[in-house]
Coordinates of C-alpha atoms in Angstrom, one line a residue:
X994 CA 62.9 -102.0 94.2
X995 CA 66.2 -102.4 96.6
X996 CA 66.4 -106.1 94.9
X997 CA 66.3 -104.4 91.5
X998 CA 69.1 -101.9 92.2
X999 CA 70.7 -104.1 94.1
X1000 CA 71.4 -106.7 90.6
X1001 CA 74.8 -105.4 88.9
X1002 CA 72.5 -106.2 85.4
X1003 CA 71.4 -102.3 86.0
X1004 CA 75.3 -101.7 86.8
X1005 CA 76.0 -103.5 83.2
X1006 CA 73.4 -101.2 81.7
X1007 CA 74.7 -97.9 83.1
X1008 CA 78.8 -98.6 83.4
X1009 CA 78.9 -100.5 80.3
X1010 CA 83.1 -101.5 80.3
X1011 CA 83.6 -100.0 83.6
X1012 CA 81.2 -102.2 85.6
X1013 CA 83.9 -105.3 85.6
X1014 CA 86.4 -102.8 87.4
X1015 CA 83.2 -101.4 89.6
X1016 CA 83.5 -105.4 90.6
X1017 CA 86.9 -106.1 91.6
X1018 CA 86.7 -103.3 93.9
X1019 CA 84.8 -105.2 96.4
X1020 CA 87.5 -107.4 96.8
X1021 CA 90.9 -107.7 97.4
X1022 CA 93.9 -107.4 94.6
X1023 CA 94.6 -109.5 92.5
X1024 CA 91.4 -111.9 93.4
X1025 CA 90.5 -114.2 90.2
X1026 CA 86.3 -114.5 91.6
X1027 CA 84.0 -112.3 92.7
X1028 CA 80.4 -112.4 93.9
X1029 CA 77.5 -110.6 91.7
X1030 CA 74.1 -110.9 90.7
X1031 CA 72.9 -110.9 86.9
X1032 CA 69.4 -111.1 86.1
X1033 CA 67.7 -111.9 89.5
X1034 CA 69.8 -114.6 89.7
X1035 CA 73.7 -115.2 91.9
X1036 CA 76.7 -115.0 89.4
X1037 CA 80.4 -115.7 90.3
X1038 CA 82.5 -113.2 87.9
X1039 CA 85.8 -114.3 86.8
X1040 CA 89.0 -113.4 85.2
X1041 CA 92.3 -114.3 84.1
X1042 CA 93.7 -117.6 83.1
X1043 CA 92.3 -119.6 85.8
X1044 CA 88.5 -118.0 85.1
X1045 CA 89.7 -118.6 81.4
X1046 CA 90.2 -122.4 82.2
X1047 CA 86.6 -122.8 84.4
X1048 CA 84.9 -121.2 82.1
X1049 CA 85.4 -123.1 78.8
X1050 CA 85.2 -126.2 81.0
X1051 CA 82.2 -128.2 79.3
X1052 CA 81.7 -130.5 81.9
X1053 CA 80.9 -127.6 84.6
X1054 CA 80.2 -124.8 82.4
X1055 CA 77.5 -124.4 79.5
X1056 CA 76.6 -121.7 77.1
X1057 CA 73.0 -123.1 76.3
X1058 CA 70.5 -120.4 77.1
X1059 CA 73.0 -117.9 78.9
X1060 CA 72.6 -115.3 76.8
X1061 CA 69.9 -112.8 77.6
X1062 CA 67.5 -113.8 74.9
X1063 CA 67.5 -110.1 73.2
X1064 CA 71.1 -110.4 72.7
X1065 CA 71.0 -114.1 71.0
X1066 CA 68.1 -112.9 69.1
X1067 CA 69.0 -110.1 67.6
X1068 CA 72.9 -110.5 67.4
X1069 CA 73.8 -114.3 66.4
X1070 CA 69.9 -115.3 65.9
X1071 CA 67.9 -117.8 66.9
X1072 CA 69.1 -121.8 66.9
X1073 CA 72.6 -120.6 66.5
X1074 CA 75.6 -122.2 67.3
X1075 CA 76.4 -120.1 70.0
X1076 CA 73.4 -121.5 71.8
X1077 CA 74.6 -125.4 71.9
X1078 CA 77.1 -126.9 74.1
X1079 CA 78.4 -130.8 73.8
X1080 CA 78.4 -133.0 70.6
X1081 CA 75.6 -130.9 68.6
X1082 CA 77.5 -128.0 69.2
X1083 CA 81.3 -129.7 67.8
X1084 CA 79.5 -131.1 64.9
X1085 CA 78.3 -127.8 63.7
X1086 CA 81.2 -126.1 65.0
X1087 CA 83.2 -128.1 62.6
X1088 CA 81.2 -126.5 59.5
X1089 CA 82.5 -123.2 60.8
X1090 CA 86.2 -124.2 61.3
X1091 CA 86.0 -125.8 57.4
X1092 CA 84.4 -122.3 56.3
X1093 CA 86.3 -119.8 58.2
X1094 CA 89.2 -121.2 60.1
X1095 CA 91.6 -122.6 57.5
X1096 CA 94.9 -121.3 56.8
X1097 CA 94.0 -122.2 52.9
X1098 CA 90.3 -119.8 53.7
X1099 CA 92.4 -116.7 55.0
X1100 CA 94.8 -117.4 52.0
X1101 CA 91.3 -117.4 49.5
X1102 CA 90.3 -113.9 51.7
X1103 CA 93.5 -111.5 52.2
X1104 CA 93.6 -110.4 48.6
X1105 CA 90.0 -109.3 48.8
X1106 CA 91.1 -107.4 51.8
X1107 CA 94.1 -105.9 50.0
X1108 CA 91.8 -104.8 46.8
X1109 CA 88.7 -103.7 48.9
X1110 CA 91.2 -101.3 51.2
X1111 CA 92.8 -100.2 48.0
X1112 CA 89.8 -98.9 46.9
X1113 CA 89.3 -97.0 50.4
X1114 CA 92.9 -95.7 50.1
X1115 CA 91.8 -94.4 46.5
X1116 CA 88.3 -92.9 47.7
X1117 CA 90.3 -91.1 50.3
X1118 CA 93.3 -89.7 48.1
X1119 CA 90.5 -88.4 45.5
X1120 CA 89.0 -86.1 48.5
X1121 CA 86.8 -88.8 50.5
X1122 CA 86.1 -88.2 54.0
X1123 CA 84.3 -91.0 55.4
X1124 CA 85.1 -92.5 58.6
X1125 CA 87.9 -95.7 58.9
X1126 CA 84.8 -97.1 60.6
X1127 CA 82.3 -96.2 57.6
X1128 CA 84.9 -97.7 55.3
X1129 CA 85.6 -100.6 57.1
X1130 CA 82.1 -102.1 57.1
X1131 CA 82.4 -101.5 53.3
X1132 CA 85.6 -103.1 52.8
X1133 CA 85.5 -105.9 54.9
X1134 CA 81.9 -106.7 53.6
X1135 CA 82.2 -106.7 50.1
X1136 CA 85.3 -108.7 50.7
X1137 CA 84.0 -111.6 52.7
X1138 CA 80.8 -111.7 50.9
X1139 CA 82.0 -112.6 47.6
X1140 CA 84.4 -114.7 49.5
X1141 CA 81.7 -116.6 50.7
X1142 CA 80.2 -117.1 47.6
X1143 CA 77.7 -114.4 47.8
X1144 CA 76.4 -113.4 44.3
X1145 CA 75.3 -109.1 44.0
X1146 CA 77.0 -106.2 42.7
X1147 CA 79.4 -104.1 45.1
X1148 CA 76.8 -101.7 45.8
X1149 CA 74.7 -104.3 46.9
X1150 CA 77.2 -105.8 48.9
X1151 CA 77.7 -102.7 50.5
X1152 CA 73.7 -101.8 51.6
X1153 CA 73.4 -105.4 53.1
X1154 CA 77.2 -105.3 55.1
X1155 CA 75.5 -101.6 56.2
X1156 CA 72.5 -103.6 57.8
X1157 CA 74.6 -106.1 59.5
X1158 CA 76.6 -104.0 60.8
X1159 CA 73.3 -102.0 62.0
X1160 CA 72.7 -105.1 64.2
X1161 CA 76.1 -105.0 65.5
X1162 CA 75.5 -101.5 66.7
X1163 CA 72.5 -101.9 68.5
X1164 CA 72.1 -105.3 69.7
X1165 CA 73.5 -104.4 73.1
X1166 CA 70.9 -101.1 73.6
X1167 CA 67.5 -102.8 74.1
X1168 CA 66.5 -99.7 75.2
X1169 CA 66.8 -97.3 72.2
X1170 CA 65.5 -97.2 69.0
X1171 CA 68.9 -98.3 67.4
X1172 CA 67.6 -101.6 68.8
X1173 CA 64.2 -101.5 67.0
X1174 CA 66.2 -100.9 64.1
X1175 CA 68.6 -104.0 64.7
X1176 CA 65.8 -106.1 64.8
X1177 CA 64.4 -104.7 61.9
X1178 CA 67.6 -105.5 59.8
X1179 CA 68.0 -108.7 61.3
X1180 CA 64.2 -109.8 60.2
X1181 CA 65.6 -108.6 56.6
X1182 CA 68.9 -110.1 56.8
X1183 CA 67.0 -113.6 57.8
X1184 CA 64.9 -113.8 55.1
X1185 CA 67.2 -113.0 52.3
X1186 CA 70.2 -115.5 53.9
X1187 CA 66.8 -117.9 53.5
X1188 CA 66.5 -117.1 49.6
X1189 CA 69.8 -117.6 49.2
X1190 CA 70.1 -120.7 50.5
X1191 CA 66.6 -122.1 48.5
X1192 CA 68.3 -120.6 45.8
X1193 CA 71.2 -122.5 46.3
X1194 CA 69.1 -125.8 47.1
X1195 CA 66.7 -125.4 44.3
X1196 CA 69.7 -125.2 41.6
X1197 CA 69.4 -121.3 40.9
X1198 CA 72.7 -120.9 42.7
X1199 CA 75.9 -122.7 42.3
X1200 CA 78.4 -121.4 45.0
X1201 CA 81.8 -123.2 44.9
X1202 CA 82.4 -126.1 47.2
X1203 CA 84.1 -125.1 50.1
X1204 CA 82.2 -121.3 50.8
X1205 CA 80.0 -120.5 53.4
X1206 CA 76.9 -120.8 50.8
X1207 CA 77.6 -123.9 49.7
X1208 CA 78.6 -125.8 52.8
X1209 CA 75.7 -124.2 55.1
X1210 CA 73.1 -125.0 52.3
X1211 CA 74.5 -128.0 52.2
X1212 CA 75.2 -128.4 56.5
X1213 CA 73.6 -132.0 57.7
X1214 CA 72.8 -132.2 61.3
X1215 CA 74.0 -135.4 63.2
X1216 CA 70.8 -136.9 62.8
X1217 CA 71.8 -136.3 58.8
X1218 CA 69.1 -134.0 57.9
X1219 CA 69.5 -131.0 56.4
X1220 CA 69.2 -127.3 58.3
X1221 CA 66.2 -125.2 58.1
X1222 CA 66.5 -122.8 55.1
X1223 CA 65.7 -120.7 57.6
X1224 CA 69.0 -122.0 60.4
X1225 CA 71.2 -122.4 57.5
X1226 CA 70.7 -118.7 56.6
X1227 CA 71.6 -117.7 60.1
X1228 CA 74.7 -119.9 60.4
X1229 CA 75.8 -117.7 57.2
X1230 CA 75.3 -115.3 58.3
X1231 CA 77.4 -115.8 61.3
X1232 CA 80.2 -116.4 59.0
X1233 CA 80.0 -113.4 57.8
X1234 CA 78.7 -110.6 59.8
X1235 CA 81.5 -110.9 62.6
X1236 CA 84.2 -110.4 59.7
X1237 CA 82.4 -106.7 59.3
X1238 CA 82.1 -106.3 63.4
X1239 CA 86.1 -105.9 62.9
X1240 CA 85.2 -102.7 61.7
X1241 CA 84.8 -101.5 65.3
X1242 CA 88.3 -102.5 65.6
X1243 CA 89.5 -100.2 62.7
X1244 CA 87.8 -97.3 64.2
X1245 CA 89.9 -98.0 67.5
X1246 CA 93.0 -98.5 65.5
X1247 CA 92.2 -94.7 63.8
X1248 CA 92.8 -93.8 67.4
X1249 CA 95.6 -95.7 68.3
X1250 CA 97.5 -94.8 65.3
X1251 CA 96.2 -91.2 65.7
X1252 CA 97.7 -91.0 69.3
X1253 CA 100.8 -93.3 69.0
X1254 CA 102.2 -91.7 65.3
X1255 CA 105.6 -93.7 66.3
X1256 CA 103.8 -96.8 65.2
X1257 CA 102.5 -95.1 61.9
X1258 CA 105.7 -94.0 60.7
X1259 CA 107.2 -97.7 61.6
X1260 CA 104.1 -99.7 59.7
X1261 CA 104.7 -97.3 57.1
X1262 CA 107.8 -98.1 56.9
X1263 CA 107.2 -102.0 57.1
X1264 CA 104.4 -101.6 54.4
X1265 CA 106.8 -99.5 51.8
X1266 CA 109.4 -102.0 52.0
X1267 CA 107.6 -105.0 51.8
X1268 CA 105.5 -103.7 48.9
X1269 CA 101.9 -104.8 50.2
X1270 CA 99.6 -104.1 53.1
X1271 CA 99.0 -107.4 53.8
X1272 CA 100.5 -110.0 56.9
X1273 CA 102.8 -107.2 57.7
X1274 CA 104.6 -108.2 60.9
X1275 CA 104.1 -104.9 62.9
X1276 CA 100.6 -104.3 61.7
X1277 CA 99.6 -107.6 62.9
X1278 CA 100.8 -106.9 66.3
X1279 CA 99.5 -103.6 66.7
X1280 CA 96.2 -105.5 65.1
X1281 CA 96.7 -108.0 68.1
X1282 CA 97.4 -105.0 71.1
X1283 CA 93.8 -103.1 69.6
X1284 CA 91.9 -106.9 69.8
X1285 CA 93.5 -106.7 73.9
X1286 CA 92.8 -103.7 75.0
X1287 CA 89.4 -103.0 73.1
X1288 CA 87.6 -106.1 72.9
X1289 CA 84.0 -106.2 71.2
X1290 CA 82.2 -107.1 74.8
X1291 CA 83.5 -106.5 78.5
X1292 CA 81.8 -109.8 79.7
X1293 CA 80.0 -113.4 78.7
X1294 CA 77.9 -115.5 80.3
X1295 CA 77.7 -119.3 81.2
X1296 CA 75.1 -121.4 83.4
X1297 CA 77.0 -123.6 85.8
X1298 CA 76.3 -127.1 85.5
X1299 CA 77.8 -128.2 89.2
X1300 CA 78.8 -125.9 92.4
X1301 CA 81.4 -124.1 90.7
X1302 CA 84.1 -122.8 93.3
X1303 CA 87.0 -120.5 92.1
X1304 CA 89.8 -118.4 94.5
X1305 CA 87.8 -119.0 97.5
X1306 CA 84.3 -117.9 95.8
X1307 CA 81.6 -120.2 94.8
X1308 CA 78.3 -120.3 93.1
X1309 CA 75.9 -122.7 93.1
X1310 CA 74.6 -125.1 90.0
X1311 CA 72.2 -123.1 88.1
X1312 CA 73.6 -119.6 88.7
X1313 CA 75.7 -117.8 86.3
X1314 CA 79.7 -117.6 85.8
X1315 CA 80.7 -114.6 83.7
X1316 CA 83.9 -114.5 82.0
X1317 CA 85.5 -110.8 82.3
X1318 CA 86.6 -110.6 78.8
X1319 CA 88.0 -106.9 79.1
X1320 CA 89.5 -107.6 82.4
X1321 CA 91.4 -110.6 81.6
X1322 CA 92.7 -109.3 78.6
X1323 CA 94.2 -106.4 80.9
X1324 CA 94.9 -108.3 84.0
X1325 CA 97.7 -107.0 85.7
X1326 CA 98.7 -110.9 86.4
X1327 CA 99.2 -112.1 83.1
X1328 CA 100.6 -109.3 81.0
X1329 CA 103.3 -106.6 82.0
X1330 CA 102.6 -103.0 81.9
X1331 CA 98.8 -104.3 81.2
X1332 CA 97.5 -100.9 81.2
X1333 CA 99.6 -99.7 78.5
X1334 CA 98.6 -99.4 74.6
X1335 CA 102.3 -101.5 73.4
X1336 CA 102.3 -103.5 70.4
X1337 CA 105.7 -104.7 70.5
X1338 CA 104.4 -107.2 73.5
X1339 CA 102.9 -109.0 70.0
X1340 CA 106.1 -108.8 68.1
X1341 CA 107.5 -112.4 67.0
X1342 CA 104.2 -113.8 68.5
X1343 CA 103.7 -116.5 66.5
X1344 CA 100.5 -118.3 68.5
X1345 CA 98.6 -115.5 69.7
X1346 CA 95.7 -118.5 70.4
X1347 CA 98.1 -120.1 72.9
X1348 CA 97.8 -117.1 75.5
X1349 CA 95.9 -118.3 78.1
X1350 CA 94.7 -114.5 79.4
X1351 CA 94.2 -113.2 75.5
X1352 CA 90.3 -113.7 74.8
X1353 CA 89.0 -111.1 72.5
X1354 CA 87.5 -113.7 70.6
X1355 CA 86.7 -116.1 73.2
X1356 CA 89.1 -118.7 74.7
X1357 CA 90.1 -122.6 74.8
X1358 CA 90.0 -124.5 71.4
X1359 CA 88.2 -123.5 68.0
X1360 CA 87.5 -126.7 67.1
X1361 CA 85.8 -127.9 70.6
X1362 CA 84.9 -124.8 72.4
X1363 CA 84.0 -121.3 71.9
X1364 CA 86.6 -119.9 70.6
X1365 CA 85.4 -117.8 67.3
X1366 CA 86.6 -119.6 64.1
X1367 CA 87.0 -116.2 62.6
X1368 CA 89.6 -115.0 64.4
X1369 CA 92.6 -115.8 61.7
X1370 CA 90.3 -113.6 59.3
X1371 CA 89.6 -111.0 61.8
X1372 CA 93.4 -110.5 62.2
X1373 CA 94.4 -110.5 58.4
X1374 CA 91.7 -108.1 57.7
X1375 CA 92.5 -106.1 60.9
X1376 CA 96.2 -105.8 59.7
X1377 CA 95.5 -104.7 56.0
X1378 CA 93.3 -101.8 57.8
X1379 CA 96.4 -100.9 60.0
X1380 CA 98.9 -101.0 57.6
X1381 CA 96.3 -98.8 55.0
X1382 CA 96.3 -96.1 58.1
X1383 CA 99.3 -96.0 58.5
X1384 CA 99.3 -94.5 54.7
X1385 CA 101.4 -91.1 55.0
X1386 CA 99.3 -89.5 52.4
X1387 CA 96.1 -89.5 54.4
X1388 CA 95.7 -88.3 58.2
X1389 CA 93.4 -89.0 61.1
X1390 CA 91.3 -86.1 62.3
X1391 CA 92.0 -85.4 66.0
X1392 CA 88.2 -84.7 66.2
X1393 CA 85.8 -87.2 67.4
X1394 CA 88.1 -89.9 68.8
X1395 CA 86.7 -89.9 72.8
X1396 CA 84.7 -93.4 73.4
X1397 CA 81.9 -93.7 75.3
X1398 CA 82.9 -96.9 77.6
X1399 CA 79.3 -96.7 79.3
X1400 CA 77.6 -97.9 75.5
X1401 CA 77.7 -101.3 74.6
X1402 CA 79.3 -102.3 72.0
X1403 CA 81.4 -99.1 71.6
X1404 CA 83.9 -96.8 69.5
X1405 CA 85.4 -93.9 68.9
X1406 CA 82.7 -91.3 68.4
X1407 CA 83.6 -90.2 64.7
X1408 CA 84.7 -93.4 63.7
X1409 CA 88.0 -92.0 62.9
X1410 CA 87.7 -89.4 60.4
X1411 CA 90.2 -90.1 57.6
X1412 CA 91.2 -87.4 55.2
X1413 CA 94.0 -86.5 52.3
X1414 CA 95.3 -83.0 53.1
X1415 CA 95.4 -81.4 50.0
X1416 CA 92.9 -83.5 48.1
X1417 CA 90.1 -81.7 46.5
X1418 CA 87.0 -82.6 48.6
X1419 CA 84.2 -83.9 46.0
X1420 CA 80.7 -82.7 45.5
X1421 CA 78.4 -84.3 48.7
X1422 CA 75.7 -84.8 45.8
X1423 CA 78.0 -86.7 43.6

């Protein structure tokens, strides 16, 4: 039992984001390594850029089987690309920077941002009151699904981006129902991505060249052969479903915006004169400061492949090395004033990828390592949300916006309730 207490997989369980800065406190300031244990097994914990650079090292690092196998599962699914490391993993890696990481694919998307969030604006103007959270999921889902070459109506679009985002919510609580449920939806959300892809194999379905249906139904391993219907259907859906995870990011931008009006009235401002909500400088750098300081997960894991030694520290091949994704994104050593919510430190950032400590979506290169292909999307869609905020017409309740950092993942409570003062609330029942 001392053995079981003693393994900070329980701390990670009951500190949730707080457990990284539980760990630093063993050691001295400013250390870049420290000593824990993860699942029975010894783990060497890292941060900043130098844990950045051993971590996405693929000759001593490797990703293969890291993840607690009720998080890969449940979240990314089963054969993903999240589990491979080396050649296998670059060549299918390559599929999802064609699909996703384009400038010409987040050209093809930001409209449908624009014209999903109008309709959100709209809803709330007209006496809506659903959350920035709730209307996120629905906007950004109907969005990339027909940008991926989905075929349903808008209302169907909507049910299946409330499922995925479902599994968002309670892949990281294998302890409560909402994670029965997340495996529930993800059983679901497996076997129509299958249909679709028969569909799309069998002729029923003719997506355009160049979207995520066609080029995963499509997707030839190195040996040449095609994907499982089944492994094809959860590669498309992992170019999808993180596009509607943003949504936890809009419900922490509710709050930001709610506590830091200054930037409201200036993206306001920016959004009025330039005459759209979409790529607006300021609104992408207060998009970039919400990515920093509220990342989706505090931590990941990776098996090292040699003795892995860092600041002093070492673990041995076959333990764990866990990047602190929260920690290194607020690490005192690589950003000034890393504790405080400022987006002007993202103003005239042109290569937000080039910061060695910024790692909300993973670090190192898209096209060879980990990075998430998604995150040029993520940011576009991120910014339209912001700059729709920002809207003087509607307000932010001050209810509901205190985060629970011991839940993972996590947001504001309400989800950031949004509201037209003055509007005439509508009928629940209509």
């Amino acid at each position: 039992m001392a053995s079981i207490l003693r393994d900070d997989t329980v701390g990670l369980l009951t500190r949730g984001y707080g457990l990284g800065a539980h760990l630093w406190d063993r050691t001295r300031d400013g250390a870049r390594a420290v000593p824990m244990r993860l699942l029975g097994r010894p783990a060497l914990f890292v941060r900043g850029a130098e844990g950045v650079a051993l971590f996405y090292d693929d000759e001593r690092i490797a990703r293969h089987g890291a993840m607690p196998g009720i998080v890969q599962r449940t979240l990314f699914g089963t054969g993903s690309v999240h589990s491979l490391d080396g050649a296998e993993h670059r060549h299918r890696k390559a599929t999802f920077v064609d699909v996703a990481y384009e400038d010409e694919q987040v050209r093809r998307l930001t409209p449908l941002f624009v014209r999903e969030w109008q309709h959100e604006l709209d809803d709330w103007l007209g006496g809506g009151t659903r959350s920035a959270y709730d209307a996120a999921v629905g906007a950004f889902g109907r969005a990339v699904m027909r940008w991926a070459g989905l075929p349903g109506t808008a209302a169907a679009r909507t049910r299946w981006s409330a499922r995925l985002a479902q599994i968002v919510d309670g892949f990281g609580v294998p302890y409560s129902p909402e994670y029965v449920l997340a495996a529930l939806n993800r059983a679901w959300s497996d076997r129509h991505a299958r249909r679709l892809v028969e569909a799309v194999r069998r002729g029923s379905l003719d997506p355009e060249p160049g979207t995520a249906l066609h080029e995963w139904a499509w997707h030839r391993d190195p040996a040449g052969r095609l994907l499982s219907a089944r492994l094809a259907g959860v590669e498309l859906q992992n170019s999808i479903r993180p596009m509607i995870a943003v949504a936890r990011f809009v419900a922490f931008a509710a709050k930001e915006l709610h506590d830091h009006p200054e930037w409201r009235d200036r993206i306001a401002t920016e959004t009025a004169e330039r005459g759209t909500t979409a790529d607006g400088p300021l609104a992408v750098a207060f998009a970039q400061e919400i990515r920093r300081t509220a990342p989706f997960v505090p931590m990941l894991p990776g098996w090292a492949l040699t003795d892995v030694e860092l600041d002093g520290e070492r673990v041995s091949a076959g333990g764990r090395v866990v990047l602190d994704i929260l920690g290194t994104d607020t690490d005192d050593r690589s950003w000034d004033h890393a504790d405080r919510f400022d987006p002007a430190r993202f103003v005239g950032v042109d290569d937000a990828e080039s910061l060695p400590a910024f790692v909300p979506h993973g670090g190192a290169e898209v096209a060879t390592g980990h990075r998430c292909p998604g995150e040029k999307l993520a940011i576009a869609g991120l910014a339209v949300a912001v700059a729709v905020l920002s809207d003087p017409r509607v307000r932010i309740d001050d209810a509901g916006l205190s985060v629970d950092r011991r839940r993972l993942p996590t947001k504001p409570a309400s989800g950031g309730r949004v509201r037209a003062p003055g509007a005439a609330s509508r009928c629940p029942f209509h």
